[in-house]
Amino acid sequence: MALSPKATLPISLLLLLLLHLPILFSTTVSGGEEEFSEELLLKPLPDRKLLTHFHFQSEAPITHDGSFATHHHLFPKAISQLVRKFHIKAMELSFTQGRWNYERWGGFDPISSSNAKPPGVELWAIFNVPPHQVDAYWKNLTHALSGLFCASINFLESSTSYSAPKWAFQSALGSLRYGTLPREAVCTENLTPWLKLLPCRDKAGLSALMDRPSIYRSFYHSQRLHLTSSSAGGDVLNSRIILEQTLTVVLQPNIPRAGMNYVSETNIQPSWSLSSIFGRKLNGRCVLAKSSTVYLQLERGLVTQLENLQKDTAVFSANDTGSGDFRRNVGFELSVNPSKVHTEMEKSYSILFEYPIKEYKDSEQFDLGLTWKHPLVWSSPHAPLYASRFLTGSGNERGAIAISLKSTESTQGFVATNNEERCKLQVDILQIVPWYIKVYYHTLQIFVDEKPQAVKDFVERMRVSPSEDKVSPGMMELVLKFPCETKSAVLNIDFDKGFLHIDEYPPDANQGFDIPSAIISFPEFHAGLRFSDNATSESPLLSKLQEKSHVLSYSEVLLVPLTTPDFSMPYNVITITCTVFALYFGSLLNVLRRRVGEEERLLKNKDANKGLLYLALTKLSAKLRGRSSESAQPLSPSSSSSSSKSSISPKLVLKVLLVAGIAVAWQYYSQ
């Protein structure tokens, strides 16, 4: 019995509803939808440079069974597949070119602590798998990331390239792996896959400002990808996976100012605008973004100098307040009025100007600019101790690694707030060295205020993992406690240089070998801003700036010269061997392929030519002796060879040559 079309319509609708019910159920149970936000932070730096920090955040809910949803609207599918396949709990990947200048750009703010990364590639990941499976998942993850970002991250699969620290990062019960590639070059091939993870890519929104030439000619740039999961009150149903993509660039603005001499131009800060920095203006926001905002930050030292300048000039009255003060004041002038101003709740505070991009339509272009009026000098907040690292010793046999720590103004403030007699400053150090650097950990020496001290008096905890040849690198984790009044401290440790097989040398072996950056952290110091209003919780970037994260800094990458073989000797041996073989086989093939008949014919032709020559010489000798040409009997070719010695003597040839020489000389001098 056939059903009518009216009867089949409800059945088809019911089947369609049943097919989409799991998707609707997973979205409802997970307690939220996917979200995406884009933000840009601009901050002038003391050394006439500008910090631009792009922050993109994508969020996706986790289903009731603790896994990802199979359908995504905004969250990148490639990242969700990595999380599902390799059971990633947290991960961070960074590509960096240049080194963050902690002395000039500061080291006590959230940007420098979280986004200042070592040169090259840095990768760490926490896996939600049993400990004996972590290494296998790590190797597979490096290959997947290498193909995704067009980089040499797969070199981290070797056990000699990664380690498992416990104190420097958050505790992961042995499921954390950490590796670096200091010599990895960063180019647009790494930035393009990174941009493809964004919903609007670089076609719209803040990512459209990323001009490739402006980024790669900067003093420092670091693209970072941070993946983590968060849950509200430990509720699995409200858990979300968060992907942060940040790009930190330090640029040099260069806008010529009319009517200003060279001395004034070098003293005043350079003016800038978005169009002058990136070569383009902002044409609106990404339509898929929940929020799109640009922030301009004036750090504490700059705000203090502006207040002093305003008091000295007395341009504004004491009761003059409002948004006009922020656009036009004594120190600088803004091209666009901010919609909101955030002030930090501290005695020495910083200021944030907020510019929502949603208020600008496609027909209006946003071009924020800042013009300086007076020269200002300030300094960025520094870490409690300024860390630097260098090598000592000479030769290709042994050397030493030295880590220098010098106190800054933050240490003095910490001493002032702690009135205890036994004030201590904790410093955590993570040092990883390749396996061919044989470190003698028992040679550790500590110099405090240029005086040698006992190691046990300052080292609270120490964890050492010695290196194994061609198996694993060496690792040292230290927890140090210094008196707060310490001015300087130096840690010194000796090492021997190992030998490598010729196949283990890189193509540029004479350049040297890299020792990754050491990580120096200060757990008692937190780099976070405190704003007065509660509206900052809606902004992912401002929420990140207010997090109390540990102050963290990276040291320099060390370049160690090792004993290298003479790579030209194999080339010389190969060249000589090939030459000898070519001569041998060439002669052998010539003998084997030669024909006897052709050789005899060639000999007859040579004898015939030689007979004509002897005939001419015989006639010439007959004339010289006074005989007639008829009396000179021609010699046959067969007999000419046998009687050549009797008919032509060496004396006769000498006479002929002598006469010819005299004739030539007479002809030359007679002219």
XYZ file of C-alpha atoms in Angstrom:
671
model
C 0.000 0.000 0.000
C 1.608 3.264 -1.119
C 1.569 6.291 1.143
C 0.327 9.618 -0.080
C 2.696 12.600 -0.341
C 0.939 14.276 2.577
C 1.597 11.235 4.771
C 5.312 10.970 3.852
C 6.021 14.626 4.718
C 5.708 14.224 8.535
C 7.815 11.056 8.397
C 10.634 12.824 6.534
C 10.545 15.710 8.998
C 10.725 13.254 11.885
C 13.741 11.484 10.368
C 15.480 14.820 9.772
C 14.871 15.802 13.391
C 16.280 12.505 14.625
C 19.425 12.976 12.530
C 20.092 16.458 13.934
C 19.110 15.592 17.494
C 22.648 14.510 18.599
C 24.109 17.780 17.344
C 21.456 19.854 19.081
C 21.804 17.802 22.246
C 25.591 18.177 22.358
C 25.328 21.936 21.854
C 22.708 22.267 24.570
C 24.414 20.028 27.110
C 27.808 21.615 26.619
C 26.352 24.856 27.888
C 27.463 27.394 25.297
C 28.395 28.220 21.743
C 31.662 28.900 20.032
C 33.048 32.415 20.412
C 35.768 34.434 18.742
C 37.264 37.803 19.693
C 40.022 39.967 18.230
C 41.961 42.713 20.005
C 45.025 44.865 19.401
C 47.212 46.492 22.047
C 49.535 49.403 21.190
C 52.149 50.613 23.670
C 54.972 53.165 23.199
C 58.349 51.949 24.443
C 61.065 54.106 26.055
C 63.654 53.600 23.285
C 61.548 55.267 20.540
C 59.883 52.015 19.486
C 56.287 50.797 19.473
C 54.885 47.508 20.755
C 51.967 46.033 18.794
C 50.298 42.987 20.315
C 47.548 41.145 18.389
C 45.358 38.879 20.512
C 42.838 36.443 18.998
C 40.856 34.033 21.153
C 38.620 31.172 20.030
C 36.499 29.170 22.454
C 34.598 25.943 21.949
C 32.488 23.957 24.420
C 33.338 20.430 25.473
C 30.605 17.805 25.218
C 29.138 15.922 28.153
C 31.571 13.017 27.702
C 34.580 15.333 27.933
C 35.390 15.361 24.205
C 35.124 17.864 21.386
C 32.095 18.355 19.228
C 32.492 17.040 15.692
C 31.035 20.167 14.064
C 32.666 23.593 14.393
C 31.635 27.021 13.213
C 34.460 29.262 14.487
C 36.964 27.010 16.234
C 39.675 25.718 13.831
C 39.055 22.110 12.917
C 42.773 21.316 12.571
C 43.385 22.162 16.238
C 40.362 20.194 17.429
C 41.608 17.147 15.537
C 45.004 17.462 17.223
C 43.386 17.654 20.654
C 41.201 14.618 20.029
C 43.877 12.447 18.437
C 46.784 13.186 20.780
C 44.776 13.787 23.996
C 46.286 17.229 24.589
C 45.450 18.878 27.885
C 47.492 22.054 27.312
C 49.971 23.157 24.671
C 51.989 26.188 23.615
C 53.898 26.746 20.380
C 55.856 29.893 19.505
C 57.873 31.090 16.498
C 60.212 33.961 17.380
C 62.742 36.055 15.516
C 64.952 38.372 17.553
C 65.337 38.630 21.314
C 63.214 40.578 23.769
C 65.229 43.428 25.292
C 64.419 43.078 28.998
C 66.603 46.036 29.921
C 64.820 48.570 27.673
C 61.381 47.070 27.022
C 60.757 45.834 30.560
C 60.194 42.456 32.145
C 57.595 43.024 34.872
C 54.412 43.210 32.817
C 52.070 40.523 31.423
C 53.250 40.985 27.829
C 56.931 40.363 28.579
C 56.214 37.500 30.992
C 53.786 35.603 28.748
C 54.669 36.608 25.179
C 58.430 37.262 25.237
C 59.817 33.978 23.910
C 63.296 32.641 23.076
C 64.564 32.804 19.482
C 63.484 30.013 17.179
C 60.770 27.496 18.042
C 59.577 26.619 21.535
C 57.039 23.847 22.169
C 55.643 22.331 25.328
C 52.615 20.101 25.742
C 50.765 18.290 28.524
C 49.106 15.007 27.559
C 46.177 13.279 29.206
C 47.612 9.773 28.704
C 49.500 7.257 30.872
C 53.159 8.201 31.504
C 54.574 5.372 29.384
C 52.715 6.674 26.300
C 53.732 10.328 26.565
C 56.869 10.015 24.419
C 55.005 8.293 21.591
C 52.273 10.952 21.560
C 54.898 13.700 21.686
C 56.665 12.377 18.576
C 53.412 12.118 16.637
C 52.424 15.626 17.723
C 55.703 17.116 16.470
C 55.169 15.579 13.034
C 51.595 16.863 12.863
C 52.598 20.403 13.883
C 55.507 20.340 11.442
C 53.164 19.696 8.545
C 50.547 22.134 9.818
C 52.904 25.116 10.230
C 55.495 24.317 7.515
C 58.382 24.170 10.000
C 61.072 21.746 11.168
C 59.254 20.898 14.402
C 59.668 17.206 13.567
C 63.320 17.533 14.660
C 61.965 17.595 18.227
C 60.896 13.961 17.936
C 64.405 12.791 18.812
C 64.966 12.057 22.490
C 68.069 14.269 22.346
C 65.911 17.341 21.609
C 63.299 17.367 24.386
C 63.123 16.933 28.153
C 60.583 16.622 30.967
C 60.995 19.451 33.522
C 58.899 19.443 36.685
C 59.423 22.736 38.507
C 59.711 25.353 35.762
C 56.213 24.691 34.386
C 52.951 23.757 35.983
C 52.970 20.322 37.542
C 51.725 17.679 35.126
C 52.749 14.450 36.912
C 55.275 13.426 34.274
C 53.049 14.115 31.257
C 54.837 17.343 30.230
C 57.379 17.528 27.419
C 59.434 20.586 26.483
C 61.679 21.225 23.480
C 63.276 24.115 21.587
C 64.918 24.722 18.202
C 67.014 27.899 18.634
C 68.227 27.997 15.018
C 64.826 27.637 13.340
C 64.218 30.472 10.872
C 60.819 32.198 10.943
C 59.229 33.414 7.716
C 55.860 33.899 6.020
C 55.530 30.141 5.505
C 54.897 29.893 9.257
C 52.623 32.942 9.479
C 50.261 31.917 6.673
C 49.104 28.625 8.314
C 48.790 30.519 11.596
C 46.446 33.041 9.953
C 44.376 30.272 8.372
C 43.271 29.240 11.857
C 41.361 32.539 12.205
C 37.720 32.664 11.042
C 38.327 35.720 8.818
C 41.976 34.870 8.135
C 43.712 38.077 7.014
C 40.878 39.287 4.795
C 38.945 41.314 7.371
C 39.264 42.608 10.896
C 42.425 43.342 12.832
C 44.362 40.586 11.062
C 44.112 42.612 7.833
C 46.674 45.008 9.349
C 49.390 42.331 9.320
C 51.620 43.651 6.581
C 54.349 41.076 5.913
C 57.225 43.511 5.176
C 56.406 45.549 8.290
C 56.419 42.453 10.489
C 59.588 40.817 9.204
C 61.732 43.931 9.217
C 60.859 44.612 12.863
C 63.285 44.343 15.764
C 61.335 41.518 17.389
C 58.312 39.467 16.449
C 56.833 36.354 18.006
C 53.752 34.427 16.919
C 52.316 32.242 19.641
C 49.614 29.601 19.892
C 48.408 28.655 23.377
C 45.820 25.927 23.959
C 44.237 25.236 27.333
C 40.981 24.081 28.891
C 38.962 25.850 31.573
C 36.041 24.773 33.722
C 33.768 26.831 35.946
C 33.931 25.458 39.464
C 35.187 22.078 38.283
C 31.981 21.409 36.347
C 32.699 19.215 33.336
C 29.508 20.284 31.592
C 30.651 23.928 31.583
C 34.195 23.183 30.437
C 35.536 24.987 27.407
C 38.638 24.686 25.286
C 40.394 28.022 24.701
C 42.784 28.760 21.849
C 44.843 31.953 22.096
C 46.722 33.259 19.064
C 49.013 36.200 19.711
C 51.446 38.113 17.529
C 53.854 40.450 19.330
C 55.855 42.869 17.176
C 58.272 45.650 18.161
C 58.458 48.263 15.389
C 60.357 51.473 14.771
C 57.986 54.324 13.796
C 59.518 56.777 11.379
C 57.370 59.786 10.479
C 59.344 62.924 9.531
C 58.243 66.060 11.349
C 58.272 69.340 9.467
C 60.102 72.306 10.942
C 62.228 70.302 13.371
C 66.001 70.011 13.427
C 67.955 66.820 13.941
C 68.637 67.385 17.651
C 64.981 67.943 18.511
C 63.890 65.008 16.374
C 66.259 62.612 18.141
C 65.096 63.737 21.600
C 61.344 63.547 21.017
C 59.459 60.293 20.563
C 58.528 59.533 16.924
C 54.882 60.029 16.030
C 52.981 57.171 14.434
C 49.656 55.973 13.095
C 48.252 52.633 11.987
C 48.618 53.568 8.330
C 52.268 54.581 8.781
C 53.173 51.400 10.678
C 51.325 48.768 8.668
C 50.824 50.660 5.422
C 47.023 50.430 5.585
C 44.015 51.548 7.606
C 41.453 49.414 9.394
C 38.346 48.820 7.276
C 36.057 47.486 9.986
C 35.929 44.366 12.093
C 35.574 40.670 11.415
C 31.834 39.991 11.270
C 32.297 36.655 13.061
C 34.010 38.259 16.061
C 32.072 38.796 19.255
C 34.263 41.797 20.100
C 36.832 43.768 18.125
C 38.763 46.395 20.084
C 41.958 48.430 19.838
C 43.728 49.519 23.039
C 46.428 52.118 23.600
C 48.406 51.620 26.813
C 50.512 54.209 28.597
C 52.651 52.430 31.167
C 53.295 53.675 34.671
C 56.573 55.459 34.059
C 55.145 57.372 31.096
C 52.017 58.420 33.018
C 54.188 59.732 35.847
C 56.248 61.823 33.431
C 53.083 63.187 31.795
C 51.702 64.210 35.181
C 54.934 65.994 36.066
C 54.971 67.732 32.689
C 51.370 68.831 33.094
C 52.066 70.240 36.552
C 55.076 72.165 35.300
C 53.367 73.723 32.302
C 50.039 74.388 34.099
C 48.094 74.383 30.856
C 45.004 72.742 32.264
C 43.199 73.849 35.366
C 42.837 71.572 38.357
C 39.133 71.057 37.778
C 39.363 70.379 34.023
C 38.537 66.727 33.473
C 36.889 64.791 30.702
C 37.596 62.974 27.507
C 39.167 66.071 25.972
C 42.082 65.786 28.405
C 43.011 62.417 26.978
C 42.930 63.547 23.376
C 44.695 66.884 23.806
C 47.164 67.286 26.627
C 50.629 68.658 27.146
C 52.622 65.593 26.151
C 50.842 64.132 23.126
C 47.798 64.357 20.885
C 45.517 61.525 19.743
C 43.869 61.531 16.331
C 40.762 59.685 17.598
C 38.868 60.172 20.850
C 38.692 57.012 23.002
C 35.274 55.698 23.930
C 36.449 54.552 27.365
C 39.485 55.007 29.593
C 40.655 52.343 32.056
C 42.844 53.410 34.973
C 44.881 51.034 37.082
C 44.247 50.887 40.836
C 47.797 51.577 41.974
C 49.744 54.507 43.336
C 51.749 54.592 40.117
C 49.161 53.567 37.566
C 48.910 52.882 33.866
C 46.151 54.017 31.493
C 44.312 52.131 28.754
C 42.400 53.925 25.989
C 39.693 51.745 24.444
C 38.497 51.989 20.817
C 35.680 49.560 19.851
C 35.859 48.780 16.137
C 32.184 47.795 15.950
C 31.303 51.496 15.905
C 33.124 51.908 12.581
C 31.387 50.701 9.444
C 32.983 49.527 6.230
C 32.666 52.990 4.714
C 34.657 54.524 7.599
C 38.322 53.704 8.068
C 39.881 53.627 11.515
C 43.367 55.120 11.718
C 44.553 55.731 15.261
C 47.543 58.054 15.501
C 49.654 59.593 18.242
C 51.671 62.803 17.885
C 54.203 63.735 20.564
C 54.642 67.375 21.560
C 57.448 67.268 24.118
C 60.388 64.931 24.672
C 59.779 62.473 27.495
C 62.150 60.015 29.140
C 60.900 57.090 31.192
C 61.758 53.464 31.917
C 59.709 50.277 31.782
C 59.259 48.143 34.920
C 61.955 45.497 35.185
C 62.020 42.022 36.661
C 63.368 41.647 40.218
C 66.724 40.497 38.840
C 68.131 41.213 35.400
C 69.493 37.902 34.057
C 72.191 37.381 31.454
C 74.215 34.339 30.443
C 77.632 33.958 28.827
C 80.462 31.477 28.218
C 83.909 31.469 29.797
C 87.073 29.618 28.867
C 88.830 29.101 25.549
C 89.730 26.268 23.239
C 87.780 23.319 21.901
C 88.202 21.089 24.940
C 86.379 22.618 27.917
C 84.585 25.746 29.121
C 82.035 27.061 31.618
C 78.513 28.527 31.622
C 77.901 31.593 33.785
C 74.490 33.063 34.692
C 74.614 36.612 36.037
C 71.792 38.117 38.132
C 71.700 41.845 38.950
C 69.198 43.630 41.156
C 66.770 46.228 39.770
C 64.335 48.756 41.198
C 61.731 45.992 41.658
C 64.018 44.279 44.170
C 64.314 47.489 46.162
C 60.534 47.820 46.260
C 60.236 44.214 47.410
C 62.661 44.913 50.252
C 60.671 47.982 51.276
C 57.407 46.030 51.501
C 59.000 43.190 53.503
C 60.146 44.484 56.860
C 61.265 41.102 58.083
C 64.875 40.698 59.070
C 65.370 37.519 57.037
C 63.791 38.568 53.753
C 64.434 36.032 50.986
C 64.054 36.308 47.218
C 63.256 33.045 45.409
C 64.642 32.425 41.925
C 63.898 29.306 39.840
C 66.296 28.386 37.024
C 65.865 25.767 34.309
C 68.959 24.996 32.225
C 68.918 22.420 29.396
C 72.103 21.542 27.495
C 72.646 19.187 24.524
C 74.174 15.777 25.115
C 77.529 16.734 23.562
C 78.025 19.364 26.303
C 79.312 17.289 29.231
C 78.321 19.339 32.266
C 79.953 18.599 35.626
C 77.157 19.506 38.009
C 79.351 19.102 41.082
C 81.420 22.110 39.907
C 78.543 24.530 40.555
C 79.822 27.732 42.156
C 77.867 30.726 43.479
C 79.263 34.238 43.857
C 77.094 36.688 45.812
C 78.133 40.340 45.639
C 81.399 39.223 43.980
C 82.282 36.896 46.872
C 82.308 33.070 46.688
C 79.670 31.439 48.853
C 78.737 27.906 49.843
C 76.231 26.333 47.473
C 74.159 24.771 50.255
C 73.483 28.205 51.770
C 71.562 29.420 48.712
C 70.313 26.307 46.886
C 67.074 25.163 48.462
C 66.305 22.417 45.949
C 68.191 20.971 43.003
C 67.121 18.419 40.408
C 69.685 17.128 37.921
C 69.199 14.824 34.948
C 72.621 13.987 33.443
C 72.875 13.678 29.695
C 73.420 10.403 27.866
C 75.430 10.218 24.675
C 73.071 10.372 21.693
C 70.104 9.528 23.955
C 68.959 12.506 26.066
C 70.078 16.061 26.903
C 71.230 17.253 30.296
C 68.849 19.208 32.520
C 69.311 21.138 35.756
C 66.525 22.726 37.816
C 67.451 25.011 40.697
C 65.410 26.724 43.403
C 67.553 29.486 44.899
C 66.926 31.781 47.860
C 68.922 35.027 47.952
C 68.791 37.759 50.594
C 66.654 40.667 49.430
C 69.545 43.097 49.784
C 71.648 41.121 47.277
C 73.093 43.366 44.570
C 74.458 40.711 42.220
C 74.890 36.957 41.969
C 76.752 34.731 39.510
C 76.326 30.985 38.982
C 79.191 29.158 37.273
C 79.368 25.529 36.124
C 82.064 23.729 34.088
C 81.638 21.456 31.086
C 83.633 19.484 28.535
C 82.987 19.511 24.807
C 82.196 16.173 23.228
C 82.914 14.758 19.788
C 80.327 14.114 17.108
C 80.233 11.693 14.232
C 80.714 13.294 10.843
C 77.081 12.547 9.948
C 75.837 14.442 13.033
C 77.288 17.810 12.036
C 74.920 20.378 10.499
C 75.725 21.985 7.133
C 77.093 25.107 8.891
C 79.128 23.261 11.519
C 81.841 25.932 11.667
C 79.278 28.465 12.872
C 78.941 26.653 16.202
C 76.298 24.792 18.182
C 73.445 26.371 20.131
C 72.654 25.945 23.819
C 68.942 26.760 24.390
C 67.918 29.719 26.511
C 67.732 29.269 30.256
C 64.391 30.032 31.935
C 64.545 32.277 35.015
C 61.296 32.718 36.946
C 60.346 34.575 40.126
C 57.386 32.800 41.801
C 56.931 35.479 44.474
C 56.365 38.236 41.896
C 53.215 38.443 39.789
C 52.916 40.478 36.609
C 49.323 41.661 36.479
C 47.402 44.902 36.116
C 44.464 45.954 38.300
C 41.759 48.107 36.766
C 39.033 49.893 38.647
C 35.983 48.963 36.554
C 34.344 45.573 36.117
C 33.851 45.907 32.371
C 37.276 44.428 31.717
C 35.952 40.919 32.388
C 34.183 41.010 29.013
C 37.489 41.497 27.193
C 39.741 38.415 26.877
C 42.840 40.586 26.479
C 42.145 42.704 29.559
C 41.298 39.576 31.537
C 44.648 38.162 30.471
C 46.438 41.343 31.529
C 44.877 41.085 34.990
C 45.919 37.478 35.593
C 48.535 37.030 38.299
C 51.150 35.162 36.297
C 54.691 34.580 37.501
C 57.385 36.919 36.253
C 59.379 34.958 33.679
C 62.404 35.784 31.545
C 64.632 33.965 29.056
C 68.392 34.275 28.789
C 70.481 34.506 25.642
C 71.128 31.565 23.329
C 74.768 30.524 23.665
C 76.905 29.617 20.658
C 79.513 26.960 21.483
C 82.298 26.130 18.978
C 83.114 22.427 18.831
C 85.956 20.527 17.218
C 84.983 20.052 13.580
C 86.710 17.754 11.083
C 88.231 18.942 7.821
C 85.244 18.483 5.547
C 87.451 19.172 2.468
C 89.484 15.960 2.930
C 86.680 13.601 1.857
C 86.186 15.802 -1.195
C 89.897 15.636 -2.055
C 89.999 11.861 -1.630
C 86.921 11.424 -3.787
C 88.371 13.704 -6.488
C 91.753 11.918 -6.649
C 90.145 8.481 -6.603
C 87.768 9.378 -9.412
C 90.658 10.784 -11.481
C 92.742 7.602 -11.099
C 89.802 5.396 -11.975
C 88.990 7.554 -15.010
C 92.545 7.255 -16.342
C 92.690 3.508 -15.727
C 89.349 2.624 -17.237
C 89.848 5.080 -20.103
C 93.110 3.443 -21.115
C 91.646 -0.021 -20.676
C 88.636 0.719 -22.854
C 90.869 2.329 -25.466
C 92.967 -0.829 -25.720
C 89.970 -3.150 -25.797
C 88.094 -1.216 -28.480
C 91.076 -0.530 -30.824
C 91.032 -2.329 -34.250
C 94.238 -3.883 -35.746
C 93.362 -3.172 -39.411
C 92.756 0.498 -38.812
C 96.006 0.724 -36.879
C 98.014 -0.784 -39.762
C 96.406 1.611 -42.243
C 97.317 4.539 -40.023
C 100.931 3.335 -39.858
C 101.145 3.108 -43.680
C 99.822 6.639 -44.042
C 102.412 7.841 -41.560
C 105.212 6.065 -43.486
C 104.037 7.625 -46.757
C 104.066 11.088 -45.281
C 107.472 10.422 -43.764
C 108.850 9.282 -47.214
C 107.866 12.553 -48.864
C 109.571 14.442 -46.077
C 112.790 12.481 -46.512
C 112.680 13.035 -50.285
C 112.502 16.785 -49.826
C 115.360 16.725 -47.331
C 117.487 14.611 -49.722
C 117.033 17.080 -52.565
C 117.940 19.942 -50.265
C 121.110 18.187 -49.082
C 122.127 17.417 -52.695
C 121.924 21.075 -53.606
C 124.003 22.022 -50.593
C 126.692 19.485 -51.588
C 126.784 20.732 -55.174
C 125.077 17.774 -56.814
C 122.385 18.001 -59.436
C 118.799 17.310 -58.604
C 118.691 14.430 -61.075
C 121.583 12.646 -59.416
C 119.722 12.552 -56.180
C 117.863 9.261 -56.284
C 114.518 9.276 -54.538
C 114.205 6.924 -51.681
C 111.374 4.524 -51.443
C 109.226 4.651 -48.348
C 110.446 1.218 -47.304
C 114.125 2.049 -47.653
C 113.896 5.596 -46.314
C 113.325 4.412 -42.812
C 116.355 2.104 -42.916
C 118.788 4.630 -44.484
C 117.624 7.789 -42.707
C 120.593 7.789 -40.360
C 123.140 7.428 -43.209
C 121.644 10.040 -45.600
C 120.945 12.771 -43.053
C 123.464 13.373 -40.343
C 123.039 15.625 -37.284
C 125.791 17.902 -38.578
C 123.850 18.467 -41.780
C 120.708 19.391 -39.885
C 122.746 21.758 -37.714
C 124.205 23.435 -40.809
C 120.731 23.890 -42.280
C 119.452 25.467 -39.095
C 122.536 27.703 -38.839
C 122.168 28.943 -42.422
C 118.455 29.580 -41.898
C 119.198 31.514 -38.717
C 121.849 33.651 -40.416
C 119.452 34.396 -43.274
C 116.691 35.440 -40.917
C 119.067 37.648 -38.906
C 120.477 39.258 -42.054
C 116.971 39.945 -43.325
C 115.917 41.455 -39.980
C 118.908 43.782 -39.527
C 119.141 44.797 -43.186
C 115.746 46.513 -43.064
